[in-house]
């Protein structure tokens, strides 16, 4: 579903909660996508190739943060997950530590907080909701959730709004669009699309194949441009002129690279041909068994654990027969990635 959503909405990144992970990495995504997980593995961020220079910032128990460049400025993206049962203060302390250490830079927080409050459309209010409201007020954070949105969570007859998105300032909130998508997510949680609109253009460049030589040719071609670029740097007397000079240098390097090197082709979303309806049904069965196992106790828990292990083993054997590693894809997940962050430049 992430591949389908990526093709349709062209996001820069996904904020995910309770993804299926293995060895500290999110599985089932293309190799050209970068991903990061919190220490618990419950919160994650996936950056697509269009995401502007993502760098891991902080990895905490329930929270993961990366830093990107937006409009030539640092911008922090934070993904969080809080189970309904542990101490809620712990995740608030993590968010406080993160937002304090980035020294006034812009940031966005997206997560599944499992907190009830009438402010985000629950009929009741619990202690977690009160604590989160106090955190929002103390940090002067702006909640993006729309007042007329449909529930972000639906399971049987239950529904709720546990998935919240917050930004650091009113000016940032003013250029954000937030929407709950009604398309199928194969999860109890729906996709949430966040779009940050910007009128400021940004530069993006192709990647070049530099492993096969050509460097002497690059140096010889670029030599003729060096003196003019030095003059531009010397004549830059303010921030605006320095920014323009920087862009000129980048463009000249890019133009010279195009004359020397071949462009590295890295497809954004590879075609997936092995996934089919039968595999999707098996995946849903495993997820249902995993939920029953989580809720059951005593002998029932032992029974579901045995059944789940047998079905997982069967799925892995079938995947080997077809020369496709479906273990990661058919293994149960509590919920698929549910939050979508896109940027327009």
JSON list of C-alpha atoms in Angstrom, two decimals, residues 12-171:
[
{"chain": "A", "resi": 12, "resn": "UNK", "atom": "CA", "xyz": [8.76, 13.19, 0.26]},
{"chain": "A", "resi": 13, "resn": "UNK", "atom": "CA", "xyz": [8.44, 11.07, 3.40]},
{"chain": "A", "resi": 14, "resn": "UNK", "atom": "CA", "xyz": [6.19, 8.80, 5.44]},
{"chain": "A", "resi": 15, "resn": "UNK", "atom": "CA", "xyz": [5.74, 9.04, 9.22]},
{"chain": "A", "resi": 16, "resn": "UNK", "atom": "CA", "xyz": [4.87, 5.56, 10.45]},
{"chain": "A", "resi": 17, "resn": "UNK", "atom": "CA", "xyz": [3.80, 3.96, 13.71]},
{"chain": "A", "resi": 18, "resn": "UNK", "atom": "CA", "xyz": [4.05, 0.26, 14.59]},
{"chain": "A", "resi": 19, "resn": "UNK", "atom": "CA", "xyz": [5.60, -0.76, 11.26]},
{"chain": "A", "resi": 20, "resn": "UNK", "atom": "CA", "xyz": [6.95, -4.25, 10.72]},
{"chain": "A", "resi": 21, "resn": "UNK", "atom": "CA", "xyz": [10.68, -4.12, 11.40]},
{"chain": "A", "resi": 22, "resn": "UNK", "atom": "CA", "xyz": [13.58, -6.52, 11.35]},
{"chain": "A", "resi": 23, "resn": "UNK", "atom": "CA", "xyz": [17.11, -5.95, 12.70]},
{"chain": "A", "resi": 24, "resn": "UNK", "atom": "CA", "xyz": [16.27, -2.32, 13.44]},
{"chain": "A", "resi": 25, "resn": "UNK", "atom": "CA", "xyz": [15.01, -1.57, 9.92]},
{"chain": "A", "resi": 26, "resn": "UNK", "atom": "CA", "xyz": [11.58, -1.20, 8.31]},
{"chain": "A", "resi": 27, "resn": "UNK", "atom": "CA", "xyz": [11.02, -4.10, 5.92]},
{"chain": "A", "resi": 28, "resn": "UNK", "atom": "CA", "xyz": [8.96, -4.38, 2.76]},
{"chain": "A", "resi": 29, "resn": "UNK", "atom": "CA", "xyz": [10.04, -1.04, 1.25]},
{"chain": "A", "resi": 30, "resn": "UNK", "atom": "CA", "xyz": [12.22, -0.32, -1.83]},
{"chain": "A", "resi": 31, "resn": "UNK", "atom": "CA", "xyz": [15.98, -0.23, -1.26]},
{"chain": "A", "resi": 32, "resn": "UNK", "atom": "CA", "xyz": [16.17, 3.34, -2.56]},
{"chain": "A", "resi": 33, "resn": "UNK", "atom": "CA", "xyz": [13.96, 4.51, 0.36]},
{"chain": "A", "resi": 34, "resn": "UNK", "atom": "CA", "xyz": [15.78, 5.38, 3.60]},
{"chain": "A", "resi": 35, "resn": "UNK", "atom": "CA", "xyz": [14.19, 4.53, 6.94]},
{"chain": "A", "resi": 36, "resn": "UNK", "atom": "CA", "xyz": [14.77, 5.08, 10.66]},
{"chain": "A", "resi": 37, "resn": "UNK", "atom": "CA", "xyz": [13.16, 3.49, 13.72]},
{"chain": "A", "resi": 38, "resn": "UNK", "atom": "CA", "xyz": [12.88, 4.45, 17.37]},
{"chain": "A", "resi": 39, "resn": "UNK", "atom": "CA", "xyz": [14.58, 2.17, 19.90]},
{"chain": "A", "resi": 40, "resn": "UNK", "atom": "CA", "xyz": [11.29, 0.37, 20.59]},
{"chain": "A", "resi": 41, "resn": "UNK", "atom": "CA", "xyz": [10.65, -0.04, 16.85]},
{"chain": "A", "resi": 42, "resn": "UNK", "atom": "CA", "xyz": [7.19, 1.50, 17.27]},
{"chain": "A", "resi": 43, "resn": "UNK", "atom": "CA", "xyz": [7.83, 4.85, 15.56]},
{"chain": "A", "resi": 44, "resn": "UNK", "atom": "CA", "xyz": [9.54, 5.32, 12.24]},
{"chain": "A", "resi": 45, "resn": "UNK", "atom": "CA", "xyz": [10.24, 7.65, 9.33]},
{"chain": "A", "resi": 46, "resn": "UNK", "atom": "CA", "xyz": [10.68, 6.70, 5.68]},
{"chain": "A", "resi": 47, "resn": "UNK", "atom": "CA", "xyz": [12.39, 9.18, 3.36]},
{"chain": "A", "resi": 48, "resn": "UNK", "atom": "CA", "xyz": [11.90, 8.85, -0.39]},
{"chain": "A", "resi": 49, "resn": "UNK", "atom": "CA", "xyz": [14.60, 9.94, -2.87]},
{"chain": "A", "resi": 50, "resn": "UNK", "atom": "CA", "xyz": [12.84, 13.30, -3.30]},
{"chain": "A", "resi": 51, "resn": "UNK", "atom": "CA", "xyz": [13.35, 14.13, 0.38]},
{"chain": "A", "resi": 52, "resn": "UNK", "atom": "CA", "xyz": [15.96, 16.87, 0.74]},
{"chain": "A", "resi": 53, "resn": "UNK", "atom": "CA", "xyz": [19.14, 15.48, 2.36]},
{"chain": "A", "resi": 54, "resn": "UNK", "atom": "CA", "xyz": [17.60, 13.58, 5.32]},
{"chain": "A", "resi": 55, "resn": "UNK", "atom": "CA", "xyz": [19.89, 13.06, 8.32]},
{"chain": "A", "resi": 56, "resn": "UNK", "atom": "CA", "xyz": [19.10, 11.12, 11.50]},
{"chain": "A", "resi": 57, "resn": "UNK", "atom": "CA", "xyz": [18.86, 13.53, 14.42]},
{"chain": "A", "resi": 58, "resn": "UNK", "atom": "CA", "xyz": [17.74, 11.57, 17.47]},
{"chain": "A", "resi": 59, "resn": "UNK", "atom": "CA", "xyz": [16.64, 8.03, 18.27]},
{"chain": "A", "resi": 60, "resn": "UNK", "atom": "CA", "xyz": [14.69, 7.66, 21.52]},
{"chain": "A", "resi": 61, "resn": "UNK", "atom": "CA", "xyz": [12.56, 4.88, 22.98]},
{"chain": "A", "resi": 62, "resn": "UNK", "atom": "CA", "xyz": [9.24, 6.08, 21.52]},
{"chain": "A", "resi": 63, "resn": "UNK", "atom": "CA", "xyz": [10.37, 8.82, 19.16]},
{"chain": "A", "resi": 64, "resn": "UNK", "atom": "CA", "xyz": [12.54, 9.17, 16.06]},
{"chain": "A", "resi": 65, "resn": "UNK", "atom": "CA", "xyz": [13.60, 12.48, 14.48]},
{"chain": "A", "resi": 66, "resn": "UNK", "atom": "CA", "xyz": [15.34, 13.40, 11.24]},
{"chain": "A", "resi": 67, "resn": "UNK", "atom": "CA", "xyz": [16.53, 16.73, 9.91]},
{"chain": "A", "resi": 68, "resn": "UNK", "atom": "CA", "xyz": [15.99, 17.86, 6.32]},
{"chain": "A", "resi": 69, "resn": "UNK", "atom": "CA", "xyz": [16.53, 21.10, 4.41]},
{"chain": "A", "resi": 70, "resn": "UNK", "atom": "CA", "xyz": [13.44, 23.16, 3.60]},
{"chain": "A", "resi": 71, "resn": "UNK", "atom": "CA", "xyz": [13.84, 26.50, 1.83]},
{"chain": "A", "resi": 72, "resn": "UNK", "atom": "CA", "xyz": [17.58, 26.45, 2.62]},
{"chain": "A", "resi": 73, "resn": "UNK", "atom": "CA", "xyz": [16.80, 26.07, 6.34]},
{"chain": "A", "resi": 74, "resn": "UNK", "atom": "CA", "xyz": [16.96, 23.11, 8.70]},
{"chain": "A", "resi": 75, "resn": "UNK", "atom": "CA", "xyz": [13.60, 21.43, 9.33]},
{"chain": "A", "resi": 76, "resn": "UNK", "atom": "CA", "xyz": [13.00, 18.61, 11.82]},
{"chain": "A", "resi": 77, "resn": "UNK", "atom": "CA", "xyz": [10.45, 15.82, 11.30]},
{"chain": "A", "resi": 78, "resn": "UNK", "atom": "CA", "xyz": [9.46, 13.82, 14.39]},
{"chain": "A", "resi": 79, "resn": "UNK", "atom": "CA", "xyz": [7.50, 10.55, 14.49]},
{"chain": "A", "resi": 80, "resn": "UNK", "atom": "CA", "xyz": [6.11, 9.28, 17.81]},
{"chain": "A", "resi": 81, "resn": "UNK", "atom": "CA", "xyz": [4.12, 6.37, 19.17]},
{"chain": "A", "resi": 82, "resn": "UNK", "atom": "CA", "xyz": [2.64, 5.95, 22.63]},
{"chain": "A", "resi": 83, "resn": "UNK", "atom": "CA", "xyz": [0.99, 2.68, 23.62]},
{"chain": "A", "resi": 84, "resn": "UNK", "atom": "CA", "xyz": [-2.28, 3.06, 25.57]},
{"chain": "A", "resi": 85, "resn": "UNK", "atom": "CA", "xyz": [-0.68, 1.45, 28.63]},
{"chain": "A", "resi": 86, "resn": "UNK", "atom": "CA", "xyz": [2.81, 2.82, 29.50]},
{"chain": "A", "resi": 87, "resn": "UNK", "atom": "CA", "xyz": [3.55, 6.07, 31.33]},
{"chain": "A", "resi": 88, "resn": "UNK", "atom": "CA", "xyz": [2.55, 8.91, 28.99]},
{"chain": "A", "resi": 89, "resn": "UNK", "atom": "CA", "xyz": [4.96, 11.31, 30.66]},
{"chain": "A", "resi": 90, "resn": "UNK", "atom": "CA", "xyz": [7.87, 9.45, 29.08]},
{"chain": "A", "resi": 91, "resn": "UNK", "atom": "CA", "xyz": [6.96, 10.38, 25.51]},
{"chain": "A", "resi": 92, "resn": "UNK", "atom": "CA", "xyz": [6.26, 14.00, 26.50]},
{"chain": "A", "resi": 93, "resn": "UNK", "atom": "CA", "xyz": [9.72, 14.19, 28.08]},
{"chain": "A", "resi": 94, "resn": "UNK", "atom": "CA", "xyz": [11.24, 12.86, 24.85]},
{"chain": "A", "resi": 95, "resn": "UNK", "atom": "CA", "xyz": [9.39, 15.47, 22.77]},
{"chain": "A", "resi": 96, "resn": "UNK", "atom": "CA", "xyz": [10.37, 18.23, 25.20]},
{"chain": "A", "resi": 97, "resn": "UNK", "atom": "CA", "xyz": [14.03, 17.22, 24.97]},
{"chain": "A", "resi": 98, "resn": "UNK", "atom": "CA", "xyz": [13.90, 17.12, 21.16]},
{"chain": "A", "resi": 99, "resn": "UNK", "atom": "CA", "xyz": [12.12, 20.43, 20.64]},
{"chain": "A", "resi": 100, "resn": "UNK", "atom": "CA", "xyz": [14.40, 22.17, 23.15]},
{"chain": "A", "resi": 101, "resn": "UNK", "atom": "CA", "xyz": [17.62, 20.95, 21.55]},
{"chain": "A", "resi": 102, "resn": "UNK", "atom": "CA", "xyz": [16.83, 22.08, 18.00]},
{"chain": "A", "resi": 103, "resn": "UNK", "atom": "CA", "xyz": [17.23, 25.72, 19.08]},
{"chain": "A", "resi": 104, "resn": "UNK", "atom": "CA", "xyz": [14.21, 27.39, 17.54]},
{"chain": "A", "resi": 105, "resn": "UNK", "atom": "CA", "xyz": [14.30, 25.57, 14.19]},
{"chain": "A", "resi": 106, "resn": "UNK", "atom": "CA", "xyz": [11.01, 24.65, 12.53]},
{"chain": "A", "resi": 107, "resn": "UNK", "atom": "CA", "xyz": [9.61, 21.18, 13.20]},
{"chain": "A", "resi": 108, "resn": "UNK", "atom": "CA", "xyz": [6.63, 18.90, 12.60]},
{"chain": "A", "resi": 109, "resn": "UNK", "atom": "CA", "xyz": [5.44, 16.17, 14.98]},
{"chain": "A", "resi": 110, "resn": "UNK", "atom": "CA", "xyz": [3.24, 13.31, 13.78]},
{"chain": "A", "resi": 111, "resn": "UNK", "atom": "CA", "xyz": [2.24, 10.34, 15.85]},
{"chain": "A", "resi": 112, "resn": "UNK", "atom": "CA", "xyz": [-0.24, 7.94, 17.38]},
{"chain": "A", "resi": 113, "resn": "UNK", "atom": "CA", "xyz": [-0.66, 9.26, 20.93]},
{"chain": "A", "resi": 114, "resn": "UNK", "atom": "CA", "xyz": [-3.69, 7.23, 22.09]},
{"chain": "A", "resi": 115, "resn": "UNK", "atom": "CA", "xyz": [-4.88, 10.29, 24.01]},
{"chain": "A", "resi": 116, "resn": "UNK", "atom": "CA", "xyz": [-8.51, 11.37, 24.31]},
{"chain": "A", "resi": 117, "resn": "UNK", "atom": "CA", "xyz": [-9.57, 15.02, 24.28]},
{"chain": "A", "resi": 118, "resn": "UNK", "atom": "CA", "xyz": [-12.56, 16.98, 23.05]},
{"chain": "A", "resi": 119, "resn": "UNK", "atom": "CA", "xyz": [-10.08, 19.28, 21.33]},
{"chain": "A", "resi": 120, "resn": "UNK", "atom": "CA", "xyz": [-9.43, 16.55, 18.78]},
{"chain": "A", "resi": 121, "resn": "UNK", "atom": "CA", "xyz": [-13.04, 15.39, 18.58]},
{"chain": "A", "resi": 122, "resn": "UNK", "atom": "CA", "xyz": [-13.34, 12.68, 21.23]},
{"chain": "A", "resi": 123, "resn": "UNK", "atom": "CA", "xyz": [-16.46, 12.85, 23.38]},
{"chain": "A", "resi": 124, "resn": "UNK", "atom": "CA", "xyz": [-14.44, 12.23, 26.54]},
{"chain": "A", "resi": 125, "resn": "UNK", "atom": "CA", "xyz": [-11.11, 13.38, 27.94]},
{"chain": "A", "resi": 126, "resn": "UNK", "atom": "CA", "xyz": [-8.58, 11.21, 29.76]},
{"chain": "A", "resi": 127, "resn": "UNK", "atom": "CA", "xyz": [-5.42, 12.03, 31.71]},
{"chain": "A", "resi": 128, "resn": "UNK", "atom": "CA", "xyz": [-3.25, 11.49, 28.64]},
{"chain": "A", "resi": 129, "resn": "UNK", "atom": "CA", "xyz": [-5.34, 14.02, 26.72]},
{"chain": "A", "resi": 130, "resn": "UNK", "atom": "CA", "xyz": [-4.97, 16.58, 29.52]},
{"chain": "A", "resi": 131, "resn": "UNK", "atom": "CA", "xyz": [-1.19, 16.09, 29.66]},
{"chain": "A", "resi": 132, "resn": "UNK", "atom": "CA", "xyz": [-0.88, 16.44, 25.89]},
{"chain": "A", "resi": 133, "resn": "UNK", "atom": "CA", "xyz": [-2.97, 19.63, 25.91]},
{"chain": "A", "resi": 134, "resn": "UNK", "atom": "CA", "xyz": [-0.70, 21.07, 28.61]},
{"chain": "A", "resi": 135, "resn": "UNK", "atom": "CA", "xyz": [2.35, 20.17, 26.50]},
{"chain": "A", "resi": 136, "resn": "UNK", "atom": "CA", "xyz": [0.83, 21.86, 23.42]},
{"chain": "A", "resi": 137, "resn": "UNK", "atom": "CA", "xyz": [0.02, 25.00, 25.40]},
{"chain": "A", "resi": 138, "resn": "UNK", "atom": "CA", "xyz": [3.42, 25.13, 27.11]},
{"chain": "A", "resi": 139, "resn": "UNK", "atom": "CA", "xyz": [5.35, 24.76, 23.83]},
{"chain": "A", "resi": 140, "resn": "UNK", "atom": "CA", "xyz": [2.97, 27.04, 21.86]},
{"chain": "A", "resi": 141, "resn": "UNK", "atom": "CA", "xyz": [2.46, 24.23, 19.36]},
{"chain": "A", "resi": 142, "resn": "UNK", "atom": "CA", "xyz": [-0.28, 24.30, 16.72]},
{"chain": "A", "resi": 143, "resn": "UNK", "atom": "CA", "xyz": [-2.47, 21.25, 16.07]},
{"chain": "A", "resi": 144, "resn": "UNK", "atom": "CA", "xyz": [-3.11, 20.63, 12.37]},
{"chain": "A", "resi": 145, "resn": "UNK", "atom": "CA", "xyz": [-5.98, 18.15, 12.74]},
{"chain": "A", "resi": 146, "resn": "UNK", "atom": "CA", "xyz": [-9.06, 19.50, 10.96]},
{"chain": "A", "resi": 147, "resn": "UNK", "atom": "CA", "xyz": [-12.21, 20.10, 13.00]},
{"chain": "A", "resi": 148, "resn": "UNK", "atom": "CA", "xyz": [-14.41, 18.34, 10.43]},
{"chain": "A", "resi": 149, "resn": "UNK", "atom": "CA", "xyz": [-12.13, 15.37, 9.70]},
{"chain": "A", "resi": 150, "resn": "UNK", "atom": "CA", "xyz": [-13.27, 11.78, 9.64]},
{"chain": "A", "resi": 151, "resn": "UNK", "atom": "CA", "xyz": [-11.80, 9.41, 12.26]},
{"chain": "A", "resi": 152, "resn": "UNK", "atom": "CA", "xyz": [-8.19, 8.39, 11.71]},
{"chain": "A", "resi": 153, "resn": "UNK", "atom": "CA", "xyz": [-8.85, 5.01, 13.37]},
{"chain": "A", "resi": 154, "resn": "UNK", "atom": "CA", "xyz": [-11.69, 2.56, 12.71]},
{"chain": "A", "resi": 155, "resn": "UNK", "atom": "CA", "xyz": [-12.01, -1.04, 13.90]},
{"chain": "A", "resi": 156, "resn": "UNK", "atom": "CA", "xyz": [-15.34, -2.87, 13.77]},
{"chain": "A", "resi": 157, "resn": "UNK", "atom": "CA", "xyz": [-17.70, -0.40, 15.46]},
{"chain": "A", "resi": 158, "resn": "UNK", "atom": "CA", "xyz": [-14.97, 1.54, 17.26]},
{"chain": "A", "resi": 159, "resn": "UNK", "atom": "CA", "xyz": [-13.51, 4.75, 15.93]},
{"chain": "A", "resi": 160, "resn": "UNK", "atom": "CA", "xyz": [-11.23, 7.51, 17.18]},
{"chain": "A", "resi": 161, "resn": "UNK", "atom": "CA", "xyz": [-8.73, 10.26, 16.46]},
{"chain": "A", "resi": 162, "resn": "UNK", "atom": "CA", "xyz": [-5.47, 9.04, 18.07]},
{"chain": "A", "resi": 163, "resn": "UNK", "atom": "CA", "xyz": [-3.28, 10.23, 15.17]},
{"chain": "A", "resi": 164, "resn": "UNK", "atom": "CA", "xyz": [-2.26, 13.85, 15.67]},
{"chain": "A", "resi": 165, "resn": "UNK", "atom": "CA", "xyz": [-0.04, 16.23, 13.72]},
{"chain": "A", "resi": 166, "resn": "UNK", "atom": "CA", "xyz": [1.52, 19.35, 15.25]},
{"chain": "A", "resi": 167, "resn": "UNK", "atom": "CA", "xyz": [3.83, 22.11, 14.03]},
{"chain": "A", "resi": 168, "resn": "UNK", "atom": "CA", "xyz": [5.94, 24.64, 15.86]},
{"chain": "A", "resi": 169, "resn": "UNK", "atom": "CA", "xyz": [4.44, 27.95, 14.71]},
{"chain": "A", "resi": 170, "resn": "UNK", "atom": "CA", "xyz": [1.35, 29.69, 13.37]},
{"chain": "A", "resi": 171, "resn": "UNK", "atom": "CA", "xyz": [3.19, 30.73, 10.20]}
]
